[in-house]
Short mmCIF file of C-alpha atoms in Angstrom, two decimals:
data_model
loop_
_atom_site.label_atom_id
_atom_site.label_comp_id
_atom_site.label_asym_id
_atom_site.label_seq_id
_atom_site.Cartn_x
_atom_site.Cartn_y
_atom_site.Cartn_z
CA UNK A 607 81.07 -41.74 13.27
CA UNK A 608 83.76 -40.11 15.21
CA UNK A 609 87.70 -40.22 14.59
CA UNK A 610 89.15 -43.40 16.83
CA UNK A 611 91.92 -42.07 19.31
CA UNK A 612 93.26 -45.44 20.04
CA UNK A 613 94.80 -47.61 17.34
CA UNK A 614 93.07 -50.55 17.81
CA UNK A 615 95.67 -52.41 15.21
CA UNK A 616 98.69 -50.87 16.87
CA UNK A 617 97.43 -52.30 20.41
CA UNK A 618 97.19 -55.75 19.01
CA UNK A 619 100.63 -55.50 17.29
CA UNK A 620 102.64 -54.27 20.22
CA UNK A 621 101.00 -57.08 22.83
CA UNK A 622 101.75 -59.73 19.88
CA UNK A 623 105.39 -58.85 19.85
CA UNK A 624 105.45 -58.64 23.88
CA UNK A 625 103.79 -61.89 24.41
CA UNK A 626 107.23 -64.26 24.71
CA UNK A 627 109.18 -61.43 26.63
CA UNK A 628 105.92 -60.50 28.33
CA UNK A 629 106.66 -61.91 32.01
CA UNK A 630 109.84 -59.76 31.94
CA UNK A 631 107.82 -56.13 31.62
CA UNK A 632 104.76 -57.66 33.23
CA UNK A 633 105.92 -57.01 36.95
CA UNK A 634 103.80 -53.70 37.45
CA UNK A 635 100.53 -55.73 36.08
CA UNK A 636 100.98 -58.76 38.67
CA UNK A 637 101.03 -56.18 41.90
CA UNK A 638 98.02 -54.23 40.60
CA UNK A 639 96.42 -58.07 39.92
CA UNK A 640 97.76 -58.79 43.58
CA UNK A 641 95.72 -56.03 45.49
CA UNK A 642 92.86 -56.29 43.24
CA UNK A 643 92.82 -59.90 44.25
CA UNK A 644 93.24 -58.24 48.11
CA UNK A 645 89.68 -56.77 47.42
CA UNK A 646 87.64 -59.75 46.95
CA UNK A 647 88.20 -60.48 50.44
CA UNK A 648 85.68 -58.18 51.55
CA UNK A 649 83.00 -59.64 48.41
CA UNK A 650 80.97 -62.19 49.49
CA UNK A 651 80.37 -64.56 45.47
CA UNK A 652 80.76 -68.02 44.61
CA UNK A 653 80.92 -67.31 40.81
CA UNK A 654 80.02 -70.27 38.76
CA UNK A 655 81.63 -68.87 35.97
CA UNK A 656 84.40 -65.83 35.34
CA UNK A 657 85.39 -64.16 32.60
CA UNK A 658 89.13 -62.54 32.82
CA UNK A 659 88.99 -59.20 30.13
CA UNK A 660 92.57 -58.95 28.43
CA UNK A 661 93.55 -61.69 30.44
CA UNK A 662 97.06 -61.47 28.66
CA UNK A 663 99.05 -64.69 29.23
CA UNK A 664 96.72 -65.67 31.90
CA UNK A 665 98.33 -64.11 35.27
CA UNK A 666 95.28 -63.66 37.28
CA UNK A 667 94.33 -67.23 36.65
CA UNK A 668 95.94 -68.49 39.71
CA UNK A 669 94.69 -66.49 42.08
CA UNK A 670 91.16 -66.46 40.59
CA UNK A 671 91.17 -70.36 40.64
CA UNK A 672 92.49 -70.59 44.00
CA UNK A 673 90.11 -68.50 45.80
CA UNK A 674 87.07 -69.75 43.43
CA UNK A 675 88.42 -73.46 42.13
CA UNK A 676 85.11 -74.88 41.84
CA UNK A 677 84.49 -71.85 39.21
CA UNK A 678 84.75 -72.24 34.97
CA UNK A 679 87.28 -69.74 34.23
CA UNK A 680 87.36 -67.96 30.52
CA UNK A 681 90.22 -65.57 29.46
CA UNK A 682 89.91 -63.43 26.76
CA UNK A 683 92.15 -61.41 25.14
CA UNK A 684 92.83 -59.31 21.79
CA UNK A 685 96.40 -60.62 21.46
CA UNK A 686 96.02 -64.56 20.19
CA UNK A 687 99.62 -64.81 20.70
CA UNK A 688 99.35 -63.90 24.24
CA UNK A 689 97.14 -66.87 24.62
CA UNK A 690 99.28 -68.90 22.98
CA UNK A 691 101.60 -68.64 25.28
CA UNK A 692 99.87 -70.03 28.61
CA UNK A 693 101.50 -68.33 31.84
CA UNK A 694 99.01 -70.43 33.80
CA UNK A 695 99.51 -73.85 31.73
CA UNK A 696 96.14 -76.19 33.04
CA UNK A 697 98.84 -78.75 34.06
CA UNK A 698 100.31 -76.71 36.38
CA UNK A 699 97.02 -75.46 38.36
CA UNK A 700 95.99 -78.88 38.40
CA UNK A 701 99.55 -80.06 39.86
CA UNK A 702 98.75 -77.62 42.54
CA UNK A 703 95.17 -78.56 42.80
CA UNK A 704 93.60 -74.90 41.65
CA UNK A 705 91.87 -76.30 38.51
CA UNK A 706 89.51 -78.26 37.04
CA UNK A 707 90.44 -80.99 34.71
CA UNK A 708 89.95 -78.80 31.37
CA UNK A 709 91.86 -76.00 32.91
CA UNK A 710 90.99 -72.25 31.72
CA UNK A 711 89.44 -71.90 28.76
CA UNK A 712 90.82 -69.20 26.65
CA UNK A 713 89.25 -66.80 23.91
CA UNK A 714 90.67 -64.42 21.16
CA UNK A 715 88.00 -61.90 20.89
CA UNK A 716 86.96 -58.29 21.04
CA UNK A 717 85.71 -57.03 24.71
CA UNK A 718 83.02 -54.45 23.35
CA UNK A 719 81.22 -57.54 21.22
CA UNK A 720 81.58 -60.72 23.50
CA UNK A 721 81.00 -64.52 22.33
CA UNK A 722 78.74 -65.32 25.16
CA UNK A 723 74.77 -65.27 26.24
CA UNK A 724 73.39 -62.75 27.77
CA UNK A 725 72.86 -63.81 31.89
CA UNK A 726 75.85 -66.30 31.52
CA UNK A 727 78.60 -65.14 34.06
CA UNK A 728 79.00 -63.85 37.47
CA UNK A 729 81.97 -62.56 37.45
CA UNK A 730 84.09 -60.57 35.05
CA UNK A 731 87.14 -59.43 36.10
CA UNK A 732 89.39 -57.25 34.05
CA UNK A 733 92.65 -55.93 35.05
CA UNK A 734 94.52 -52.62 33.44
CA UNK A 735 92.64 -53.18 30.18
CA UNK A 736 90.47 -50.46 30.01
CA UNK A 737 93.39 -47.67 29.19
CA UNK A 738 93.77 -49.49 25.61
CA UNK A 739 90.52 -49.10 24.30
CA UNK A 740 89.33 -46.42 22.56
CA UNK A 741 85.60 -46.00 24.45
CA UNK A 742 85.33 -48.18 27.58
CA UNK A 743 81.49 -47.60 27.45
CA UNK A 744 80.88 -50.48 24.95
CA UNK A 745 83.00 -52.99 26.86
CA UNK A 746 81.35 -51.80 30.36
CA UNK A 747 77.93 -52.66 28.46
CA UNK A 748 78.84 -55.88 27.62
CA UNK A 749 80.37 -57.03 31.00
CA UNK A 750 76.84 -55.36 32.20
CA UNK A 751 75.28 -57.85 29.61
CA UNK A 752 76.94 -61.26 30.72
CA UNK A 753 76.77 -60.70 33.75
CA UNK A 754 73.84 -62.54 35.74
CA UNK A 755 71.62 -60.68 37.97
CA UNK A 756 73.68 -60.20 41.32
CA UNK A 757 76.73 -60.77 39.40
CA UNK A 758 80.41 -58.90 40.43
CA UNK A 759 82.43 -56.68 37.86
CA UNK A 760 85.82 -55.77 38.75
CA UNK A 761 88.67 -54.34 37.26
CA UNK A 762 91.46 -51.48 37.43
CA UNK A 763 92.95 -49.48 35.03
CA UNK A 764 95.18 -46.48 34.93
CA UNK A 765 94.12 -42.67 35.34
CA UNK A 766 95.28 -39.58 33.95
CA UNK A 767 98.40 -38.67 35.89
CA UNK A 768 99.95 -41.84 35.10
CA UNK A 769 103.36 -41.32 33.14
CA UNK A 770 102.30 -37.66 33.54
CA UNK A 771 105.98 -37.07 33.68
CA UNK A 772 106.89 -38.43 30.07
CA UNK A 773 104.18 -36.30 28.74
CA UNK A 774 105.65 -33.33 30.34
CA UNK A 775 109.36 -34.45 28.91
CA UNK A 776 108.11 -34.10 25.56
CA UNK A 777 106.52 -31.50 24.46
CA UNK A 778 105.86 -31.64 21.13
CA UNK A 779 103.02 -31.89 20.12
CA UNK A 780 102.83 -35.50 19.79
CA UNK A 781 100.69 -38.46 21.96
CA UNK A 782 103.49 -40.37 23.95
CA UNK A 783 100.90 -42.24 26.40
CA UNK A 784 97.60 -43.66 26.54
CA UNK A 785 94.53 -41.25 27.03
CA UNK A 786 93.88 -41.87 30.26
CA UNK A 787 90.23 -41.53 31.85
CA UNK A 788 89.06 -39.82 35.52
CA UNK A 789 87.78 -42.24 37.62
CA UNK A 790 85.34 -40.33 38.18
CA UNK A 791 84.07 -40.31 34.74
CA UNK A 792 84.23 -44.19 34.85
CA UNK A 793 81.94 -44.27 37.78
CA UNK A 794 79.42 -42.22 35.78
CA UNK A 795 79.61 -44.94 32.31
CA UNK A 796 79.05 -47.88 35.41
CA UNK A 797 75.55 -46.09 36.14
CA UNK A 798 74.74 -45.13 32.85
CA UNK A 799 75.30 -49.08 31.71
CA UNK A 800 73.11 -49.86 34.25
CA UNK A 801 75.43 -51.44 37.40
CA UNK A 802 74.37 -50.23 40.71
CA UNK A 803 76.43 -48.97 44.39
CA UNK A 804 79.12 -48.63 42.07
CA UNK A 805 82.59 -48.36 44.21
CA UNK A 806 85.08 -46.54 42.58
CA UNK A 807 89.11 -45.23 43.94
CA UNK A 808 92.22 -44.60 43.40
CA UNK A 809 96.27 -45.01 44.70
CA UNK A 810 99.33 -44.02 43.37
CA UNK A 811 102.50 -46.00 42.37
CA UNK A 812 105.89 -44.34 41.60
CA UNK A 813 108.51 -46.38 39.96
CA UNK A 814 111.92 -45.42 40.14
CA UNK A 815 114.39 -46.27 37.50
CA UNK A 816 118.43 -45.55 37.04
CA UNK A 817 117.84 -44.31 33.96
CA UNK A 818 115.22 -43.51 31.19
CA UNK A 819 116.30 -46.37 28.71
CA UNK A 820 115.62 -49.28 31.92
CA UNK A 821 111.73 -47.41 31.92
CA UNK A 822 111.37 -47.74 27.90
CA UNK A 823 112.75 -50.54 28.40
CA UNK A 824 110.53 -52.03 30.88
CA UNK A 825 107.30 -50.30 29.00
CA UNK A 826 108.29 -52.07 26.06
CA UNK A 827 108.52 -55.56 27.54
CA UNK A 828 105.24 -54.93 28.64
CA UNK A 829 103.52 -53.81 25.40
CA UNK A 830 102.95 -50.51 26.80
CA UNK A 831 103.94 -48.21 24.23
CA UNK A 832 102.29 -45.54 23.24
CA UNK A 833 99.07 -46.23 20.74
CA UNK A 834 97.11 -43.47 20.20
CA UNK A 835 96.25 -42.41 16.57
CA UNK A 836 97.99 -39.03 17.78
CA UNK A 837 101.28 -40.70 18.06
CA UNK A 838 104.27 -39.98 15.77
CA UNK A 839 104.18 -42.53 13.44
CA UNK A 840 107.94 -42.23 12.51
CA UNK A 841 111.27 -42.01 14.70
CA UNK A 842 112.31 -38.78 16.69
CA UNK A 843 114.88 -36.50 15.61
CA UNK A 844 118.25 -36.15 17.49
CA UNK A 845 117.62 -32.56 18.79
CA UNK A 846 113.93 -34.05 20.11
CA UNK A 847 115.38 -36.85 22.11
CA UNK A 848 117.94 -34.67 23.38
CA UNK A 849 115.53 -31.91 24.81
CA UNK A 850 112.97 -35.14 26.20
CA UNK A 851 116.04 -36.64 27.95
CA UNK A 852 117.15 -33.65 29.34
CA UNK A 853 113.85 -32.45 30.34
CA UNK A 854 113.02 -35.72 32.13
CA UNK A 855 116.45 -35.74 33.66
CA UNK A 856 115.05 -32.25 35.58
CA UNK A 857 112.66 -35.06 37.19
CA UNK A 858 115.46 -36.87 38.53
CA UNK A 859 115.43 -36.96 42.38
CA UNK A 860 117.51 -38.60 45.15
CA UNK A 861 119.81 -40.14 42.43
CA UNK A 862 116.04 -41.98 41.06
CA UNK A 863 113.71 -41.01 37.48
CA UNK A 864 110.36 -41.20 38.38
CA UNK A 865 107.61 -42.60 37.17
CA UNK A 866 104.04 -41.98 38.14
CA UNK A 867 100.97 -44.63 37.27
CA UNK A 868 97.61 -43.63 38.86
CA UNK A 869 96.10 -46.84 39.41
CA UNK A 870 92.18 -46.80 39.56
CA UNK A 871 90.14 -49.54 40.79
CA UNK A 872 86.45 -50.08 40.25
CA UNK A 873 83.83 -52.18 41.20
CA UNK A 874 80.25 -52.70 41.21
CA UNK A 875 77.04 -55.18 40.62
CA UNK A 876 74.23 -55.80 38.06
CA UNK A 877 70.66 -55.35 40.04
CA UNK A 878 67.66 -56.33 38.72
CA UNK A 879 66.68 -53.96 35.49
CA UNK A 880 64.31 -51.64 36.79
CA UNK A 881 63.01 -50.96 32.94
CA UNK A 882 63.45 -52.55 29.51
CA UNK A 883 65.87 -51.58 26.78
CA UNK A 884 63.49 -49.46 25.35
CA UNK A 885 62.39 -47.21 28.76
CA UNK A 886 59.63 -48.88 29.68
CA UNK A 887 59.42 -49.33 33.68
CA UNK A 888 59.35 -52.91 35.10
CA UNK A 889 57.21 -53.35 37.47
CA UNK A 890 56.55 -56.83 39.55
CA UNK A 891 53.38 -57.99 41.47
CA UNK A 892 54.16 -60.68 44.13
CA UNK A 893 51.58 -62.64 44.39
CA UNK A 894 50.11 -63.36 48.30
CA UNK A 895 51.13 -66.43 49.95
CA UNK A 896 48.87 -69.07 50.46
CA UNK A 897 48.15 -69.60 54.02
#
């Protein structure tokens, strides 16, 4: 079995502290949610059910139920206390008419081994989750899995020049981000899962801050520290901070630190399996009409 680069424990820890100060950090989640939303305008799917993947404190859930409210709607997420605390309460879609009675329904539970039948949803949407797991491949199975035949995955996550310029700031040795995967290399697990036409690009967002505390700052109201296994584990010297500060300060332009996030967006469908699980083709006879 090979060495984990993600720690899987960490992740879990960081979004559990984050959940109660989450919407403060969580800005640069909601406008990637906002344009993925954007996209289903050109999908044509009346999902019966959805799934949200790391659905956090539930942010996509109003504009999921508003442009599907006759759809059950199921986040899940690794962080229990992120679903504890209900940024899309079922009172308040119902107040403005987006929701069923029973609201969302909302699972603590591990992406790459979901709680639900195989053929069961038609829609699983995931936004900037896939960055925090170690292998996306097992998750991408699974949403391949649930979903029914004709059935819609979504999501975005980040690529590999995002936060390219902390990276560069500190140079020692250490993980300071995420591992972040080509889009390109996400296109190829979609095929090899089984999805087919899958549509896969890219844009990027800068963020500008004052300084580099308001960006830690802002990372770590989002859970979005750094946890890779390759992280340092305890605090940076002095003379270390010193050279990352001054090294990112070399950054600084128009009066503004930047900061880069690749933001890759992906979608694509489940067809009809063209050969069992164990290679064998499929092939189907259509019987001739009677006249």
């Amino acid at each position: 079995m090979s060495a984990a680069f993600v720690d899987r424990q960490q992740v879990g820890r960081r979004f559990s502290r984050a959940a109660a100060s989450y919407p403060q950090g969580d800005f640069f989640a909601r406008e990637v949610d906002r344009r993925m939303q954007e996209r289903l305008d050109y999908v044509k799917l009346e999902p019966g059910r959805i799934l949200d993947l790391g659905c956090s404190r539930g942010g996509s859930f109003a504009g999921l139920t508003a442009r599907y409210p006759q759809a059950e709607l199921l986040g899940l997420d690794l962080a229990p206390a992120m679903l504890a605390q209900d940024q899309a309460p079922a009172g308040w879609l119902r107040r403005l008419g987006l929701a069923k009675s029973a609201g969302p329904q909302r699972l603590a539970a591990d992406a790459a081994k979901l709680p639900l039948k195989t053929r069961s949803t038609a829609l699983v949407w995931s936004n900037l989750l896939l960055h925090w797991l170690d292998d996306p491949l097992p998750v991408l199975a699974e949403a391949h899995r649930v979903l029914e035949v004709g059935g819609l995955l979504m999501f975005s996550t980040l690529g590999p020049d995002s936060l390219k310029e902390l990276r560069t700031a500190f140079a020692d040795g250490y993980a300071h981000t995420q591992r972040f995967i080509d889009m390109h290399d996400l296109g190829d697990m979609l095929v090899g899962c089984g999805f087919a036409d899958p549509v896969m690009d890219m844009e990027v967002i800068t963020l500008t801050y004052a300084d580099l505390d308001a960006m830690f700052a802002d990372l770590r109201a989002a859970g979005s520290g750094c946890a890779m296994v390759a992280r340092r584990h305890g605090l940076s010297g002095r003379r270390a901070w010193a050279a990352a500060r001054a090294a990112y300060e070399g950054l600084r332009r128009d009066g503004k630190l930047p900061a880069t996030f690749e933001v890759v967006y992906g979608h694509a469908w489940k067809a009809e399996a063209k050969q069992t699980a164990d290679g064998r083709a499929i092939v189907r006879f259509d019987t001739p009409r009677q006249k």
